[in-house]
Coordinates of C-alpha atoms in Angstrom, one line a residue:
M1 CA -5.3 16.5 -58.8
D2 CA -5.0 19.9 -56.9
Y3 CA -5.5 20.1 -53.0
Y4 CA -7.8 22.5 -52.8
H5 CA -10.2 20.1 -55.4
L6 CA -9.8 17.3 -52.8
M7 CA -10.1 19.2 -49.4
M8 CA -13.2 17.8 -48.7
P9 CA -15.2 20.1 -45.1
F10 CA -13.5 20.4 -42.1
H11 CA -15.8 18.7 -40.1
R12 CA -15.1 15.5 -42.0
F13 CA -11.0 16.4 -41.0
R14 CA -11.9 15.5 -36.9
R15 CA -12.1 11.7 -37.6
F16 CA -8.3 12.0 -38.9
P17 CA -6.5 13.9 -36.2
V18 CA -2.7 13.6 -37.3
L19 CA -4.1 14.1 -41.1
L20 CA -6.1 17.5 -39.7
A21 CA -2.8 17.8 -37.3
L22 CA 0.2 17.7 -40.6
V23 CA -2.6 19.2 -43.1
C24 CA -2.9 22.5 -40.7
A25 CA 1.1 22.6 -39.6
L26 CA 2.2 21.9 -43.6
S27 CA -0.3 24.8 -44.8
A28 CA 0.8 27.6 -42.4
S29 CA 4.5 26.5 -43.7
A30 CA 3.0 28.1 -46.6
Q31 CA 2.5 31.0 -44.9
T32 CA 4.8 34.2 -45.6
Q33 CA 6.7 36.2 -43.0
S34 CA 4.0 38.7 -43.4
G35 CA 1.5 36.8 -42.5
K36 CA -0.3 36.5 -46.3
A37 CA -1.4 33.0 -47.7
A38 CA 0.8 31.8 -50.4
E39 CA -0.2 31.0 -53.4
P40 CA -2.0 26.9 -53.7
T41 CA 0.9 25.6 -55.3
T42 CA 3.5 26.7 -53.1
S43 CA 2.2 24.5 -49.9
A44 CA 3.8 21.7 -48.4
L45 CA 1.5 19.4 -49.1
S46 CA 1.2 18.2 -52.4
S47 CA -2.3 16.7 -53.6
E48 CA -0.6 13.5 -53.7
L49 CA 0.5 12.8 -50.4
F50 CA -2.5 14.7 -49.3
Y51 CA -4.4 11.7 -51.4
Q52 CA -1.5 9.4 -49.3
L53 CA -1.6 10.2 -46.3
L54 CA -6.3 9.9 -46.1
L55 CA -5.6 6.8 -47.9
G56 CA -3.4 5.1 -44.8
E57 CA -6.3 6.9 -42.6
L58 CA -8.5 5.4 -44.6
N59 CA -6.9 1.5 -44.8
A60 CA -6.1 2.3 -40.8
R61 CA -9.8 2.3 -39.7
G62 CA -11.5 0.1 -42.3
G63 CA -9.3 -2.9 -40.9
E64 CA -6.5 -2.8 -43.2
P65 CA -3.4 -2.0 -41.1
G66 CA -0.9 -3.3 -43.5
A67 CA -1.6 -0.8 -45.7
A68 CA -2.3 1.9 -43.8
Y69 CA 0.9 1.2 -41.9
S70 CA 2.9 1.2 -45.6
L71 CA 1.3 3.8 -46.5
I72 CA 1.8 6.3 -43.4
L73 CA 5.2 5.0 -43.1
D74 CA 6.3 6.1 -47.1
A75 CA 5.1 9.5 -46.0
A76 CA 7.2 10.2 -43.3
R77 CA 10.1 9.6 -44.9
K78 CA 9.5 11.4 -48.0
T79 CA 8.2 14.4 -45.5
N80 CA 10.7 13.6 -42.5
D81 CA 8.0 14.5 -40.2
P82 CA 8.0 12.6 -36.4
R83 CA 4.5 13.0 -36.0
L84 CA 3.8 10.5 -39.5
Y85 CA 6.8 8.4 -38.2
Q86 CA 5.0 7.6 -34.3
R87 CA 1.5 6.9 -36.5
A88 CA 3.1 4.5 -38.7
V89 CA 4.6 2.8 -35.2
D90 CA 1.2 2.9 -33.1
I91 CA -0.8 1.4 -36.2
A92 CA 2.2 -1.8 -36.0
L93 CA 1.2 -1.5 -32.5
Q94 CA -2.3 -1.4 -32.4
A95 CA -2.2 -4.3 -34.9
R96 CA 0.3 -6.5 -32.2
S97 CA 3.2 -6.5 -34.9
G98 CA 6.3 -5.3 -33.1
D99 CA 8.8 -6.1 -35.4
S100 CA 6.7 -3.6 -38.4
A101 CA 6.4 -0.8 -34.8
L102 CA 10.4 -1.7 -34.4
L103 CA 11.1 -0.8 -38.1
A104 CA 9.6 2.5 -38.4
A105 CA 10.6 3.7 -34.9
R106 CA 14.1 2.8 -36.0
A107 CA 13.5 4.5 -39.5
W108 CA 12.8 7.5 -37.7
K109 CA 15.5 7.0 -35.7
Q110 CA 17.6 6.7 -38.3
A111 CA 16.2 10.1 -40.4
Q112 CA 16.1 11.8 -36.6
P113 CA 19.2 10.6 -35.3
A114 CA 18.7 13.2 -32.0
S115 CA 15.6 12.4 -31.1
R116 CA 15.1 11.4 -28.3
E117 CA 11.3 10.6 -28.7
A118 CA 12.5 8.0 -31.7
N119 CA 15.3 6.3 -29.4
R120 CA 13.0 5.7 -26.4
Y121 CA 9.8 4.0 -29.0
V122 CA 13.0 1.5 -30.1
L123 CA 14.1 1.7 -26.6
Q124 CA 10.2 0.4 -25.3
I125 CA 9.9 -2.2 -28.2
L126 CA 12.6 -3.9 -28.1
I127 CA 12.0 -4.4 -24.4
G128 CA 8.6 -5.2 -25.0
L129 CA 9.8 -7.8 -27.7
N130 CA 12.0 -9.1 -25.0
R131 CA 15.0 -8.4 -27.4
I132 CA 16.8 -6.9 -23.9
G133 CA 20.4 -7.9 -25.7
E134 CA 19.9 -5.1 -28.6
T135 CA 18.7 -2.4 -26.2
L136 CA 22.1 -1.2 -25.0
E137 CA 22.5 1.3 -27.1
P138 CA 19.2 3.4 -27.1
L139 CA 20.1 3.0 -22.6
K140 CA 23.4 4.9 -23.9
S141 CA 21.5 7.2 -26.0
E142 CA 19.0 7.7 -23.4
V143 CA 21.3 9.0 -21.3
A144 CA 23.9 11.0 -23.2
T145 CA 21.3 13.6 -25.2
S146 CA 19.9 14.2 -21.6
D147 CA 20.2 17.8 -20.4
A148 CA 23.2 17.5 -17.7
K149 CA 20.8 18.8 -15.3
E150 CA 18.3 16.2 -15.8
R151 CA 20.9 13.8 -15.9
V152 CA 20.2 11.8 -12.8
S153 CA 16.6 11.7 -13.0
T154 CA 17.3 9.9 -16.6
I155 CA 19.6 7.8 -15.4
L156 CA 16.9 7.1 -11.8
G157 CA 14.1 6.2 -14.4
L158 CA 15.8 3.3 -16.5
A159 CA 15.1 0.6 -14.4
R160 CA 11.3 1.9 -15.3
Y161 CA 11.3 0.8 -18.5
F162 CA 12.0 -2.7 -18.0
A163 CA 9.2 -3.1 -15.3
R164 CA 7.8 -6.0 -17.2
A165 CA 11.1 -7.6 -18.6
A166 CA 11.1 -11.6 -18.6
D167 CA 15.0 -11.5 -18.3
K168 CA 15.6 -9.7 -14.9
K169 CA 19.0 -10.4 -15.1
L170 CA 19.8 -9.9 -18.5
A171 CA 18.3 -6.1 -17.9
A172 CA 20.3 -5.6 -14.9
S173 CA 23.3 -6.6 -16.6
T174 CA 22.8 -4.5 -19.5
V175 CA 22.3 -1.5 -17.8
E176 CA 25.6 -1.6 -16.5
Q177 CA 27.1 -1.7 -19.3
A178 CA 24.8 1.3 -20.6
L179 CA 25.5 3.1 -17.5
A180 CA 29.5 2.1 -17.4
S181 CA 31.2 6.0 -17.5
Y182 CA 28.8 7.3 -15.4
L183 CA 29.2 4.6 -12.2
N184 CA 32.3 6.2 -11.4
A185 CA 31.2 10.4 -11.5
P186 CA 30.5 12.2 -8.6
G187 CA 27.9 13.5 -9.7
T188 CA 26.1 10.6 -11.8
G189 CA 27.5 7.9 -9.4
A190 CA 25.2 7.4 -6.5
A191 CA 22.0 6.9 -9.3
A192 CA 23.8 5.0 -10.9
W193 CA 24.8 2.3 -8.7
S194 CA 21.3 3.0 -6.9
V195 CA 19.5 2.1 -10.1
I196 CA 21.8 -1.3 -10.8
G197 CA 20.6 -2.4 -7.7
R198 CA 16.9 -1.7 -7.7
M199 CA 17.2 -3.9 -11.1
R200 CA 19.6 -6.4 -9.1
L201 CA 17.0 -6.6 -6.6
D202 CA 14.5 -6.9 -9.3
A203 CA 16.2 -9.8 -10.0
D204 CA 16.3 -11.6 -6.8
D205 CA 20.0 -10.7 -6.6
A206 CA 19.9 -9.1 -2.8
S207 CA 23.9 -9.4 -2.3
G208 CA 24.5 -7.5 -5.6
A209 CA 21.6 -5.4 -5.1
L210 CA 23.8 -4.6 -1.4
S211 CA 26.9 -4.3 -3.1
A212 CA 25.5 -1.6 -5.3
A213 CA 23.9 0.4 -3.0
R214 CA 27.1 0.3 -0.8
K215 CA 29.0 2.2 -3.7
A216 CA 26.3 4.4 -4.5
Q217 CA 26.8 5.7 -1.1
A218 CA 30.3 5.4 -1.2
L219 CA 30.4 7.7 -3.8
D220 CA 28.0 10.1 -2.4
A221 CA 27.1 9.7 1.4
K222 CA 24.9 12.4 1.5
S223 CA 22.6 10.6 -1.8
E224 CA 19.0 9.5 -0.9
H225 CA 19.3 6.9 -3.9
P226 CA 21.1 4.0 -2.2
V227 CA 18.7 4.9 1.1
L228 CA 15.7 4.7 -0.8
L229 CA 17.4 0.9 -2.6
A230 CA 18.3 0.0 1.5
L231 CA 15.5 0.7 2.7
A232 CA 13.3 -1.8 -0.2
M233 CA 15.8 -4.1 0.4
M234 CA 14.4 -3.8 3.8
G235 CA 10.8 -5.0 2.6
A236 CA 12.4 -7.3 0.6
K237 CA 14.1 -9.5 3.8
V238 CA 17.6 -8.1 3.5
P239 CA 18.5 -7.1 6.7
Q240 CA 21.9 -5.7 6.4
A241 CA 21.3 -3.4 4.2
E242 CA 19.7 -1.4 7.2
A243 CA 22.8 -0.2 8.4
L244 CA 23.0 1.8 5.1
V245 CA 19.5 3.7 6.0
T246 CA 20.9 4.2 9.8
K247 CA 24.3 5.9 8.5
Y248 CA 22.5 8.4 6.4
L249 CA 20.0 9.1 9.2
E250 CA 22.8 10.5 11.1
G251 CA 23.3 13.0 9.0
K252 CA 20.2 15.5 8.9
P253 CA 17.6 13.7 6.1
R254 CA 14.8 14.9 4.6
P255 CA 11.4 14.3 7.1
E256 CA 9.7 12.2 3.5
V257 CA 13.2 9.6 4.0
R258 CA 12.6 9.0 7.6
M259 CA 9.0 8.7 7.1
V260 CA 9.5 6.2 4.0
Y261 CA 12.3 4.2 7.1
V262 CA 8.9 4.8 9.2
R263 CA 6.8 2.3 7.0
V264 CA 9.6 -0.1 6.6
L265 CA 9.5 -0.5 10.3
L266 CA 5.7 -0.4 10.9
D267 CA 5.6 -3.4 8.3
A268 CA 8.3 -5.4 10.2
Q269 CA 6.3 -4.7 13.6
R270 CA 8.9 -2.9 14.9
Y271 CA 6.9 0.1 16.5
A272 CA 8.7 1.1 19.3
E273 CA 11.3 2.3 17.1
A274 CA 8.9 3.7 15.1
T275 CA 7.6 5.6 17.3
T276 CA 11.1 6.7 18.4
Q277 CA 11.4 7.9 14.5
L278 CA 8.2 9.8 14.6
Q279 CA 9.0 11.6 17.7
L280 CA 12.5 12.9 16.0
V281 CA 10.2 14.2 12.4
T282 CA 7.9 15.4 14.5
S283 CA 10.5 17.7 16.7
E284 CA 12.6 18.4 13.0
K285 CA 9.3 19.5 11.2
P286 CA 6.7 19.8 13.1
D287 CA 4.4 20.9 10.4
Y288 CA 5.0 17.6 9.3
T289 CA 1.0 16.8 9.6
E290 CA 1.1 12.9 8.6
A291 CA 3.8 12.2 11.2
W292 CA 1.5 13.4 14.7
L293 CA -1.1 11.0 13.6
I294 CA 1.0 7.7 12.8
R295 CA 2.6 8.6 16.3
G296 CA -0.1 9.0 18.1
V297 CA -2.0 5.9 16.4
L298 CA 0.8 4.2 17.6
E299 CA 1.4 6.0 20.9
L300 CA -2.5 4.7 21.6
Q301 CA -1.5 1.2 20.5
E302 CA 1.2 0.9 23.1
G303 CA -0.8 1.6 25.9
H304 CA -0.5 5.3 26.0
P305 CA -3.4 7.3 25.6
A306 CA -2.3 10.7 27.5
V307 CA 0.5 10.8 24.9
A308 CA -1.7 10.1 22.3
E309 CA -4.4 12.5 22.6
R310 CA -1.5 15.3 22.7
S311 CA 0.5 13.7 19.4
L312 CA -3.4 13.4 17.8
Q313 CA -4.6 16.6 18.8
Q314 CA -1.5 17.8 17.0
F315 CA -2.6 16.5 13.8
V316 CA -6.6 17.6 13.7
D317 CA -4.9 21.5 14.9
R318 CA -2.3 21.0 12.6
T319 CA -4.6 19.8 9.8
L320 CA -7.6 22.1 10.2
A321 CA -5.0 24.7 10.2
Q322 CA -3.8 23.9 7.0
R323 CA -6.8 23.1 4.7
D324 CA -9.3 24.7 2.9
D325 CA -12.7 24.9 3.2
T326 CA -12.7 21.7 1.0
P327 CA -10.3 19.4 2.4
R328 CA -8.6 16.7 -0.1
P329 CA -9.8 13.4 0.3
Q330 CA -6.1 12.3 2.3
A331 CA -6.5 14.8 4.8
Q332 CA -9.9 13.7 5.1
R333 CA -8.9 10.2 5.9
G334 CA -6.7 11.5 8.3
L335 CA -9.0 13.0 10.0
T336 CA -11.6 10.6 10.8
Q337 CA -8.6 8.1 11.6
A338 CA -8.1 10.6 14.3
Y339 CA -10.9 11.3 15.4
L340 CA -11.6 7.5 15.8
S341 CA -8.5 7.5 18.3
L342 CA -9.3 10.5 19.8
A343 CA -13.0 8.8 20.9
Q344 CA -11.4 5.5 21.8
I345 CA -9.3 7.5 24.0
A346 CA -11.9 9.4 25.7
E347 CA -14.1 6.0 25.3
Q348 CA -10.9 4.5 27.8
R349 CA -11.7 7.2 30.5
K350 CA -15.2 6.7 30.0
D351 CA -16.1 10.3 29.1
F352 CA -18.9 8.4 26.9
V353 CA -20.0 12.7 26.2
Q354 CA -16.2 13.6 24.5
A355 CA -16.2 10.7 22.8
D356 CA -19.4 11.1 21.5
V357 CA -18.6 14.8 20.0
W358 CA -15.7 13.4 18.7
L359 CA -17.3 11.0 16.3
Q360 CA -19.8 13.5 15.5
R361 CA -17.2 15.2 13.7
I362 CA -16.6 12.6 11.0
D363 CA -18.8 13.7 8.2
S364 CA -17.3 11.9 5.0
Q365 CA -20.2 9.2 4.1
E366 CA -17.4 6.7 3.2
D367 CA -17.0 7.1 7.3
R368 CA -20.4 7.3 8.4
L369 CA -21.3 4.1 9.1
N370 CA -18.4 2.9 11.2
A371 CA -19.3 6.5 12.8
Q372 CA -22.4 5.3 14.0
L373 CA -20.9 1.7 14.7
R374 CA -18.7 3.2 17.2
R375 CA -21.5 5.5 18.8
A376 CA -23.2 2.3 19.1
A377 CA -21.0 1.2 21.0
L378 CA -20.5 3.9 23.5
L379 CA -24.5 4.0 24.2
A380 CA -24.0 -0.6 24.9
R381 CA -21.4 0.9 27.3
Q382 CA -23.9 3.3 29.1
G383 CA -26.0 0.2 29.6
K384 CA -28.4 1.4 26.8
L385 CA -27.6 -1.8 25.2
E386 CA -31.2 -2.2 23.2
D387 CA -31.0 2.0 22.0
A388 CA -27.8 0.8 20.5
R389 CA -28.9 -1.8 18.7
Q390 CA -31.7 -0.1 17.4
L391 CA -28.9 3.1 16.4
I392 CA -27.0 0.2 14.0
R393 CA -30.3 -1.3 12.7
S394 CA -31.5 2.3 11.6
Q395 CA -28.6 2.7 9.3
P396 CA -29.1 3.1 5.3
E397 CA -27.3 0.0 3.7
V398 CA -25.2 1.5 0.5
S399 CA -23.5 -1.7 -0.6
P400 CA -24.1 -5.4 0.8
A401 CA -21.5 -5.4 3.0
D402 CA -22.5 -2.7 4.9
G403 CA -25.1 -5.0 6.4
R404 CA -22.4 -7.4 6.9
L405 CA -20.6 -4.7 8.7
K406 CA -23.8 -4.4 11.0
I407 CA -24.0 -8.2 11.9
S408 CA -21.3 -7.9 13.2
A409 CA -21.1 -4.8 15.0
E410 CA -24.4 -5.7 16.7
A411 CA -23.4 -9.2 17.1
Q412 CA -20.3 -7.6 18.9
L413 CA -22.0 -5.5 21.6
L414 CA -24.3 -8.5 22.5
R415 CA -21.2 -10.4 23.4
D416 CA -19.3 -7.4 24.6
S417 CA -22.7 -7.5 26.8
K418 CA -22.3 -11.1 27.5
Q419 CA -25.4 -11.4 25.8
Y420 CA -24.0 -15.0 24.2
P421 CA -27.6 -16.6 23.3
A422 CA -28.9 -13.3 21.3
A423 CA -26.1 -12.8 19.5
Y424 CA -25.5 -16.6 18.6
E425 CA -29.4 -16.7 17.5
L426 CA -28.1 -13.3 15.6
L427 CA -25.0 -15.1 13.5
A428 CA -26.9 -18.2 13.2
Q429 CA -29.0 -16.4 11.7
A430 CA -26.9 -14.6 9.2
V431 CA -24.6 -17.3 8.6
S432 CA -27.5 -19.5 7.3
T433 CA -28.8 -16.9 5.0
N434 CA -25.3 -15.9 3.7
P435 CA -23.3 -19.9 3.9
G436 CA -20.1 -18.5 2.3
D437 CA -19.6 -15.5 4.4
F438 CA -16.6 -17.4 6.4
D439 CA -16.3 -14.2 8.2
L440 CA -19.9 -14.7 9.6
T441 CA -19.0 -18.0 10.7
Y442 CA -16.0 -17.3 12.3
D443 CA -17.6 -14.8 14.8
L444 CA -20.5 -17.9 15.2
A445 CA -17.8 -20.0 16.1
M446 CA -16.3 -17.4 18.6
V447 CA -19.8 -17.8 19.8
A448 CA -20.2 -20.9 20.3
E449 CA -17.0 -21.4 22.2
K450 CA -18.6 -18.6 24.9
L451 CA -21.3 -21.0 25.1
G452 CA -19.9 -24.1 26.1
K453 CA -21.1 -25.9 22.0
L454 CA -17.1 -26.7 21.7
D455 CA -17.7 -29.2 19.0
E456 CA -20.0 -26.8 17.5
M457 CA -17.4 -24.3 17.6
E458 CA -14.8 -26.8 16.2
Q459 CA -16.6 -27.7 13.1
L460 CA -17.5 -23.7 12.4
L461 CA -13.9 -23.1 12.5
R462 CA -12.6 -26.1 10.5
S463 CA -15.3 -25.2 7.6
V464 CA -13.8 -21.5 7.6
I465 CA -10.3 -23.4 7.4
A466 CA -11.4 -25.3 4.2
G467 CA -12.8 -22.0 2.5
K468 CA -10.2 -19.5 3.2
P469 CA -7.5 -22.2 3.5
D470 CA -4.8 -18.6 4.1
D471 CA -6.3 -16.5 6.6
P472 CA -4.7 -17.3 9.7
H473 CA -7.2 -16.4 11.8
A474 CA -9.1 -19.6 12.2
Y475 CA -6.1 -21.5 12.3
N476 CA -4.9 -19.3 15.4
A477 CA -8.1 -19.7 17.3
L478 CA -8.6 -23.3 17.1
G479 CA -5.1 -23.7 18.0
Y480 CA -5.6 -22.1 21.2
S481 CA -9.2 -22.8 22.5
L482 CA -7.3 -26.2 22.5
A483 CA -4.3 -25.0 24.1
D484 CA -6.4 -23.1 26.5
R485 CA -8.3 -26.4 27.4
S486 CA -5.2 -28.5 27.5
I487 CA -6.0 -30.9 24.9
R488 CA -4.1 -32.0 22.0
L489 CA -1.6 -30.1 22.1
A490 CA 1.2 -31.4 19.5
E491 CA -2.4 -30.2 17.0
A492 CA -3.1 -27.7 19.0
K493 CA 0.4 -25.9 18.4
Q494 CA 0.8 -27.1 14.0
L495 CA -2.3 -25.3 14.0
V496 CA -1.1 -21.8 15.4
L497 CA 2.2 -22.4 13.8
K498 CA 0.4 -22.7 10.0
A499 CA -1.4 -19.7 11.6
L500 CA 2.0 -18.3 11.8
D501 CA 3.4 -18.6 8.1
Y502 CA 0.4 -17.0 7.2
A503 CA 1.4 -14.1 9.0
P504 CA 4.9 -13.7 10.1
G505 CA 5.3 -12.2 13.9
D506 CA 2.0 -11.6 14.0
P507 CA 2.1 -10.4 18.1
F508 CA -0.9 -11.9 18.9
I509 CA -0.4 -15.1 17.2
S510 CA 2.7 -15.1 18.9
D511 CA 0.6 -14.8 22.0
S512 CA -1.2 -18.4 21.0
L513 CA 2.2 -20.6 20.7
G514 CA 4.0 -19.0 23.9
W515 CA 0.4 -20.3 25.8
V516 CA 0.4 -23.8 24.2
E517 CA 4.2 -23.8 25.5
F518 CA 2.9 -22.6 28.8
R519 CA -0.3 -26.0 28.5
S520 CA 3.2 -28.3 27.3
G521 CA 4.9 -27.1 30.0
N522 CA 7.8 -25.1 28.5
L523 CA 7.9 -22.3 30.6
A524 CA 11.3 -21.2 29.2
E525 CA 10.3 -21.2 26.1
A526 CA 6.7 -19.5 26.7
Q527 CA 8.9 -16.9 28.0
R528 CA 10.6 -15.6 25.6
I529 CA 7.6 -16.2 23.0
L530 CA 5.3 -13.7 25.4
E531 CA 8.2 -11.1 25.6
T532 CA 8.5 -11.3 22.2
A533 CA 4.8 -10.4 21.5
F534 CA 4.7 -8.0 24.1
K535 CA 7.5 -5.6 23.3
A536 CA 5.8 -5.8 20.0
R537 CA 2.2 -5.4 21.3
P538 CA 1.9 -4.1 24.5
D539 CA -2.1 -5.9 24.8
A540 CA -3.5 -7.1 27.8
E541 CA -4.5 -10.6 26.7
I542 CA -0.7 -10.6 26.4
A543 CA 0.1 -9.2 29.8
A544 CA -2.1 -12.1 31.2
H545 CA -1.4 -15.2 30.0
L546 CA 3.3 -13.4 29.8
G547 CA 1.8 -12.9 34.5
E548 CA 0.7 -15.9 34.5
V549 CA 4.4 -17.7 33.1
L550 CA 6.3 -15.5 35.5
W551 CA 4.3 -16.4 38.2
N552 CA 4.7 -19.8 37.5
L553 CA 8.3 -19.2 37.0
G554 CA 8.4 -17.8 41.0
Q555 CA 9.1 -14.2 39.1
R556 CA 6.4 -13.4 41.3
D557 CA 7.9 -9.6 41.3
Q558 CA 8.2 -9.5 37.5
A559 CA 4.2 -10.8 36.8
L560 CA 2.6 -8.9 38.6
S561 CA 4.3 -5.5 37.3
T562 CA 3.2 -7.0 33.6
W563 CA 0.0 -7.5 35.1
K564 CA 0.2 -4.0 36.6
Q565 CA 0.7 -2.5 32.7
G566 CA -2.2 -4.9 30.9
L567 CA -5.0 -3.2 33.3
E568 CA -3.3 0.0 32.2
I569 CA -3.5 -0.8 29.0
N570 CA -7.2 -2.1 29.3
A571 CA -8.9 -2.2 32.9
E572 CA -11.2 -4.3 31.1
N573 CA -9.5 -7.1 29.7
E574 CA -11.6 -10.1 30.5
T575 CA -8.9 -12.4 30.2
L576 CA -6.9 -10.5 32.4
L577 CA -9.2 -10.3 35.2
E578 CA -10.4 -14.0 34.8
T579 CA -6.8 -14.0 35.8
L580 CA -5.7 -12.7 38.9
K581 CA -9.4 -14.1 39.8
R582 CA -8.0 -17.7 39.8
L583 CA -5.0 -16.6 40.6
R584 CA -6.0 -15.0 44.2
V585 CA -3.7 -12.0 43.1
T586 CA -4.8 -8.3 44.1
L587 CA -3.1 -5.6 42.8

């Protein structure tokens, strides 16, 4: 059968991309070096082979993958073309026939032993079939055939292959065997031990991971790989790993590594230490804009608005200087956060005009509603409550979530203005319309407490607990309310401890626990808990509670100092002002 008589119109070929590519490639091989076309009989693609490929593709598209697989694999063996081997593998995988895919991949590997692509297919299919023990030789080949300059990155990439492996321990052991000859080599040892440590960590072998990280750092103290492993272990609650991190940071680390450490510290709510690291980053590399933003937000959170303002302004100035006319989404989000924080600082010093200027600079569609809600809060603080409510209500709603956010914002304005009956009416209507919205139900419970409707508050909070049993806020609110009234203190403690189960280390929930201990007469324990909470999160309300505990312990000077710090953070905090008034303390 002659090739040219079989040739269909070219546009029909487009439905068979693999076949089209092969036709073009093999036909091109018949060209002479001078560029003149050879005779049709010299084409590398015979009519019989062409017909076989066409039939294979037709079977693949006609729902006969078994026949298609056999035809294409046979053609691959005849031509030794890697694209046909790959096509045979793909057909088998699409038919969910892992064994057939493995057979084709191994045939490809046998025909072309130097092919890294064939080897990777064998490796990935074996892992997919959960035949981890058979991956040893493909793993060795993957590393051995890599270019010497790329070998470290090849070693580090091995862990990704096993991300979905069922037997993580066997995977770690197999990779360790495959890397045996690289473990003590100066150029590859740190990377090899680091990848082994990562896989041990994934297999829940924390001690083994720590041992691997230590060996990696011993081989190369300047390598980032064991440090990144140690940071992952810190995130997995392996505290001994931090020593490896601090040792590495004594040198001259890249700011990116220090920033990973910052994120780990933030996750652990070690804000003061995170701030110290951020100060080092901004000192060593002032153009690292993200560090200025996070530093400013933390400084504001820690009650240092003047310092925070300088850091945030650095972020804004440097980001605007670096960006083009169309800022990247990440930069835009950072600017939005900076503008919100700067507006908060201006609002704290009652510079409402400047706060509004910052908010008006937020122009991203996704943040526009939040900016307008903040502008409404500014109006309310200036005594323009009705104007503020009107501004909120006039905002368009892009999604149902926007409508709920508007209700919550308006209710918060009413609460801040002590318009509790109006807030109650607004939220009660919203909950009636949306009975499954537990966030609105929680807000209604908080307003009910302000109105003295304590039984209703408890009923609402228990409905939130029933609907969102893993949400710590309702447990905490109910436990704190009972403790604040000095009733059912044992139950109050259990509720707060339950909240801490869902949000370990949360300083505000810890504040509630300290208040429970105070109301229970355990002043020393209350002091310990509240001091830890206040250190983790300097806050006016925590300062109010800690100061009262210190006052009752007879530590009057410490109490006064704590309350002064609280007033510096927020001079309008209701709990702090009520505490000072009740104890007849003038600062």
